[in-house]
Coordinates of C-alpha atoms in Angstrom, one line a residue:
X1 CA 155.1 175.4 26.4
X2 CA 155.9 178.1 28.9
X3 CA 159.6 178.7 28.1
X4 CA 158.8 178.4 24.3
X5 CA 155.3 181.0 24.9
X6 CA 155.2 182.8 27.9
X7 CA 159.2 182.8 28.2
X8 CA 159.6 184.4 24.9
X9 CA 156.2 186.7 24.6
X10 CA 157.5 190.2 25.8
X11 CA 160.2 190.0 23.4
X12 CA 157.8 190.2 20.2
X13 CA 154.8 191.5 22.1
X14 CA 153.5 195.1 20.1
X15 CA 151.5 196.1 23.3
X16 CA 151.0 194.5 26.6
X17 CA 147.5 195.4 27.2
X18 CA 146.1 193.8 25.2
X19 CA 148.8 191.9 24.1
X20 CA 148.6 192.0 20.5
X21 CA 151.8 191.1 17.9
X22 CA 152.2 192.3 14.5
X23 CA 154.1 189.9 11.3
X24 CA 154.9 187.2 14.2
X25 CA 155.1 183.5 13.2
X26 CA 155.8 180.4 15.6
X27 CA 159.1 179.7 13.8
X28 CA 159.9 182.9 15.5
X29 CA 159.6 182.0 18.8
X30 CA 161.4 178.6 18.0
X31 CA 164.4 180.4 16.3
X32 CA 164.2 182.5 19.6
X33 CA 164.0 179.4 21.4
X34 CA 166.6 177.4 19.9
X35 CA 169.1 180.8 19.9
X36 CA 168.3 180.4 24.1
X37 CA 169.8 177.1 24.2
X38 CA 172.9 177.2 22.0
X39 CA 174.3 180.4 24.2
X40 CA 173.6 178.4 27.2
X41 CA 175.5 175.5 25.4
X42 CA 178.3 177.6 24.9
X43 CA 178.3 179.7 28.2
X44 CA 177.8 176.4 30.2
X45 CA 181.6 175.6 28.1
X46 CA 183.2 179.0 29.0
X47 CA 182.3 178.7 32.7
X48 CA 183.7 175.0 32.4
X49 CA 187.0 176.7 31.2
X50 CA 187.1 178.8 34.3
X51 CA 186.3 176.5 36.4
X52 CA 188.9 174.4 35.9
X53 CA 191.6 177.3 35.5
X54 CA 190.3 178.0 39.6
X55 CA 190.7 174.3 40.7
X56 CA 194.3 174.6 39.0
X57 CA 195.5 177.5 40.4
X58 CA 194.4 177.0 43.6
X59 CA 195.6 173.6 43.8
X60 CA 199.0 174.1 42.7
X61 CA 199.0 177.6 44.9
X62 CA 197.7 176.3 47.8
X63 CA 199.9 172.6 47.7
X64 CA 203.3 175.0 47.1
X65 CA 202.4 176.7 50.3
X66 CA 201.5 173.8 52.4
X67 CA 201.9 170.3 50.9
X68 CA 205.4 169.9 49.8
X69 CA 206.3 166.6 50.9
X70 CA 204.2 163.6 51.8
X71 CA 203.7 164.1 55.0
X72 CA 201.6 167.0 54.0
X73 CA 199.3 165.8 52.0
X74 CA 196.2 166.1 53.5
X75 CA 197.4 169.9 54.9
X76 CA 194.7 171.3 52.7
X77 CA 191.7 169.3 55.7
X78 CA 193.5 170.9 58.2
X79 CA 191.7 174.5 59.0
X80 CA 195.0 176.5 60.4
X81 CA 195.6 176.7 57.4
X82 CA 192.9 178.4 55.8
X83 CA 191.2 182.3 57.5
X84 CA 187.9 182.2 58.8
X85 CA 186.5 185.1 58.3
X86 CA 184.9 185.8 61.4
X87 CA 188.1 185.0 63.5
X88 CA 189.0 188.9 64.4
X89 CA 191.9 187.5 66.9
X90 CA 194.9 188.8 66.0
X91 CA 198.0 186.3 65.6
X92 CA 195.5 183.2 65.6
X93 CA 196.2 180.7 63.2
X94 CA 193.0 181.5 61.3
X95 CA 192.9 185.3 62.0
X96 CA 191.1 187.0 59.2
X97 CA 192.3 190.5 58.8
X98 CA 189.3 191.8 56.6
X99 CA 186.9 189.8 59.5
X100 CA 185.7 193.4 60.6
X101 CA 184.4 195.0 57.1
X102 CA 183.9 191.5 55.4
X103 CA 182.0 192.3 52.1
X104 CA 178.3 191.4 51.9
X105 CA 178.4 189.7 55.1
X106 CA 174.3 190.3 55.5
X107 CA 173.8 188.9 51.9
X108 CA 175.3 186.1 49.6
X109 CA 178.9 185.8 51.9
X110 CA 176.7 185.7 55.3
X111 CA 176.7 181.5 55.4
X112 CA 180.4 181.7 54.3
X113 CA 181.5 183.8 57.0
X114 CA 179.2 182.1 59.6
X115 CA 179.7 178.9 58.7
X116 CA 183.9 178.4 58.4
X117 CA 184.2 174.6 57.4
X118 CA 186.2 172.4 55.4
X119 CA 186.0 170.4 52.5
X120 CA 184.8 166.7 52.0
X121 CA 186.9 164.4 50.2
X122 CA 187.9 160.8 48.8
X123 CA 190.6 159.2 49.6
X124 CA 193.6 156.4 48.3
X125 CA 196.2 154.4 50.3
X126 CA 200.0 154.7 50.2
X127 CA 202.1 152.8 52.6
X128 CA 204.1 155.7 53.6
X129 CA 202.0 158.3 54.7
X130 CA 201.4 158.4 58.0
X131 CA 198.4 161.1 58.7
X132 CA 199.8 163.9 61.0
X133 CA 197.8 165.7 63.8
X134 CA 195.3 168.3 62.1
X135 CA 194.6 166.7 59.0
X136 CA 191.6 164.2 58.2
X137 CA 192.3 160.7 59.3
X138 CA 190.3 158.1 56.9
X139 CA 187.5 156.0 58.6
X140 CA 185.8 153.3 56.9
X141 CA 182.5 152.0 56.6
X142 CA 182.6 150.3 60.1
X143 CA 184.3 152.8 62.1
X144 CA 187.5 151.8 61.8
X145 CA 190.5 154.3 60.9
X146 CA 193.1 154.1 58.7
X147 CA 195.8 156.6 58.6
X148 CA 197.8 155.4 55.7
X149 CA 195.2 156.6 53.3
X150 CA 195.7 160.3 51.5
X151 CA 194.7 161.9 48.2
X152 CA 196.6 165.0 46.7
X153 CA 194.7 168.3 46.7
X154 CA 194.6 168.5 42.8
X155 CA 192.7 165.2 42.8
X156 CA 190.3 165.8 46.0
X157 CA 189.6 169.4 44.7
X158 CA 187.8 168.0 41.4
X159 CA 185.3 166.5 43.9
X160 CA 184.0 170.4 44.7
X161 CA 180.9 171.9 42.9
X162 CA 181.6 175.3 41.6
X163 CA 180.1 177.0 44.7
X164 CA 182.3 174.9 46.8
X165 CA 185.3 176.3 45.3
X166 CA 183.8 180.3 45.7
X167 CA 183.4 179.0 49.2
X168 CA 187.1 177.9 49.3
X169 CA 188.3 181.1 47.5
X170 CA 187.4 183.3 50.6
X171 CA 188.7 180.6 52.9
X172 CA 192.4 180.8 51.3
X173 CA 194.9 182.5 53.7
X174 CA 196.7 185.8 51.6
X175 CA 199.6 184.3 51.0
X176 CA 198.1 181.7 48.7
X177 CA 195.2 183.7 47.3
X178 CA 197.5 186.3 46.1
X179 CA 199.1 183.7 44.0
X180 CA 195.9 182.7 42.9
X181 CA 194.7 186.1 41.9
X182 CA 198.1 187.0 40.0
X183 CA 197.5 183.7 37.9
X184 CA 194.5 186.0 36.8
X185 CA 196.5 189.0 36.6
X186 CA 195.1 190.7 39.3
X187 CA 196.7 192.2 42.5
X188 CA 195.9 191.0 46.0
X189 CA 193.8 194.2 46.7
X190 CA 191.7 193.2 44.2
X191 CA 190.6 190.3 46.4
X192 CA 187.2 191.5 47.0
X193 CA 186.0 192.4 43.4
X194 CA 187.3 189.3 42.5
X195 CA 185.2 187.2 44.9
X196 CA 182.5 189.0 43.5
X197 CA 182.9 187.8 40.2
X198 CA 182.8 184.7 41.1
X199 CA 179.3 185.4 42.6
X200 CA 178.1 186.4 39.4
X201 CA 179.8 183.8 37.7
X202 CA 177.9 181.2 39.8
X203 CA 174.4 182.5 39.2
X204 CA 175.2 182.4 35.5
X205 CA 176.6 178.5 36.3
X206 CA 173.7 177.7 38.2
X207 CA 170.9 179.0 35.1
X208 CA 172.9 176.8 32.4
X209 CA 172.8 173.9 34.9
X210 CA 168.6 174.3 34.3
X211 CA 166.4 174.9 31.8
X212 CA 165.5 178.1 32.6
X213 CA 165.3 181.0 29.8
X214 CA 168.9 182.7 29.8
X215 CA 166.8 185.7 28.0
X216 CA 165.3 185.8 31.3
X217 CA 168.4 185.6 33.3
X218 CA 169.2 187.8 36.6
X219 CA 171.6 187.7 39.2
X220 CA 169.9 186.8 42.3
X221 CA 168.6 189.4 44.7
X222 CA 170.4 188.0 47.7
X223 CA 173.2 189.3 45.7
X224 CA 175.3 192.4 45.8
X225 CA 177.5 193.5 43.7
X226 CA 181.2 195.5 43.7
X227 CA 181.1 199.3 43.8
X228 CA 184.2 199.1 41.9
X229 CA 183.3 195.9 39.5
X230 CA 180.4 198.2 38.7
X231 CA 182.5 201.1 37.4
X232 CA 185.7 198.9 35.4
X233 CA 182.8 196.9 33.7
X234 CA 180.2 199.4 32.8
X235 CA 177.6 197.4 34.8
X236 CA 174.1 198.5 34.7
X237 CA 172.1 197.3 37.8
X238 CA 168.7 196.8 36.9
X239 CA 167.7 198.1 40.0
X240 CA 169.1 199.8 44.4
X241 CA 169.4 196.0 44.9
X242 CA 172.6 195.5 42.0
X243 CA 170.8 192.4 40.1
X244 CA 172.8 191.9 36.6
X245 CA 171.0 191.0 33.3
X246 CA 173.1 188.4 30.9
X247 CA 175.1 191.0 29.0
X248 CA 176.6 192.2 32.2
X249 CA 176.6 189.2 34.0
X250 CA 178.7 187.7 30.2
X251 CA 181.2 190.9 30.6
X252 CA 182.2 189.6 34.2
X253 CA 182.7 186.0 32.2
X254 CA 184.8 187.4 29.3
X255 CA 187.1 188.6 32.1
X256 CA 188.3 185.1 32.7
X257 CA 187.6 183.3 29.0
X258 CA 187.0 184.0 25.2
X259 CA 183.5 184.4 24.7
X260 CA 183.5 185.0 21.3
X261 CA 182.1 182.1 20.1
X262 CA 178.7 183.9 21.0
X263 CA 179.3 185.5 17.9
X264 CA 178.2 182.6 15.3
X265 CA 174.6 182.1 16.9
X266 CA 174.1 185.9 17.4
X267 CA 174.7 186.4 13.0
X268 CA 172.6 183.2 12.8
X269 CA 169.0 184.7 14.8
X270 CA 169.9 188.2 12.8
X271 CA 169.7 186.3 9.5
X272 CA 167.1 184.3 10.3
X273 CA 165.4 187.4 12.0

């Protein structure tokens, strides 16, 4: 009742006080209603599509760098060889050279800076790996350890939610993240904005994951958002604090994947409006 009412009200309402409507029939709000879902249908498939075009990428970027044989299998558990963003020693193994003016380190990247961790995974035997010092040694139910058990990268790395993977993203050392970013066309400077896109991408992820109203959708206010994304994508904050309606927040998506499949619906609710 409230996502199908009060959700939809403002949309038709002639004047807020009193509210009052003029030629407005329930099937409207229904139409409305169903139009809500079928976008996040179709969003919820786009953001699929990038998601696994970033498990990919860095994967097979990452594993190049750092898991070429065997041995190295399990190199992506091992944290030399990721940056911690708050490491600001120089020629450290996890030195971070952005650690100083690390973007929206008060707001949505303050856990991921303060917080530099590594990733949980499963596991699978093979005879002839032998776990080397660094890496995560598999321990079983009762304690015991077994170091001929490993798992690729591209097979742990399905195991991570999509926040998980933003988390990773700002974890990967430059070498590996510019190969990352240049599977998306974009240039190693761009590191930043690009991060940020993924912010906004993960808010939209997050709505589509619930019921909530995509009509109603906003970035959260924790959130802020790229000087420069603002300006290449003709963002229009809704307000000092950067939070992005749907249109925006669907001109960051189209970035990464065809939308246009928004299209049909969109002829559908005009016909039917």
């Amino acid at each position: 009742y409230f996502n199908l009412f009060n959700g939809l009200e403002t949309i038709f309402l002639q004047t807020s006080s009193p509210k009052t409507y003029d030629k407005v029939k329930l099937i409207d709000f229904i139409n409305l209603y169903q139009f809500d879902k079928e976008i996040r249908s179709i969003l919820s498939n786009c953001l699929d599509s990038v998601e696994e075009k970033l498990k990919a990428s860095i994967a097979y970027n990452f594993c190049k760098h750092h898991c070429v044989s065997l041995t190295d299998t399990m190199q992506y558990t091992n944290k030399s060889n990721f940056m911690n963003p708050a490491n600001k020693e120089s020629g450290t193994p996890t030195y971070c050279h952005y650690s100083e003016a690390y973007p929206f380190v008060y707001y949505q990247n303050q856990k991921i800076y303060q917080d530099f961790d590594h990733i949980d995974i499963s596991f699978y035997l093979d005879n002839d790996y032998v776990a080397p010092s660094g890496v995560a040694v598999y321990r079983n139910s009762d304690g015991t350890y077994n170091r001929n058990i490993a798992v690729p990268f591209w097979v742990a790395i399905e195991t991570l939610t999509f926040g998980e993977i933003l988390r990773l993203l700002h974890y990967l050392q430059d070498d590996v993240l510019k190969d990352v970013l240049n599977d998306f066309n974009l240039p190693l400077s761009k590191r930043a904005p690009f991060l940020n896109m993924i912010d906004i991408l993960l808010c939209l992820r997050n709505n589509c994951a619930h019921t909530t109203l995509l009509n109603r959708f906003r970035t959260e206010k924790r959130y802020r958002i790229n000087a420069l994304l603002i300006a290449s994508f003709s963002l229009t904050p809704k307000n000092a604090d950067s939070v992005l309606k749907l249109f925006d927040s669907i001109k960051i998506l189209s970035f990464f994947t065809d939308v246009s499949a928004l299209k049909k619906p969109l002829r559908t609710l005009k016909f039917k409006i």
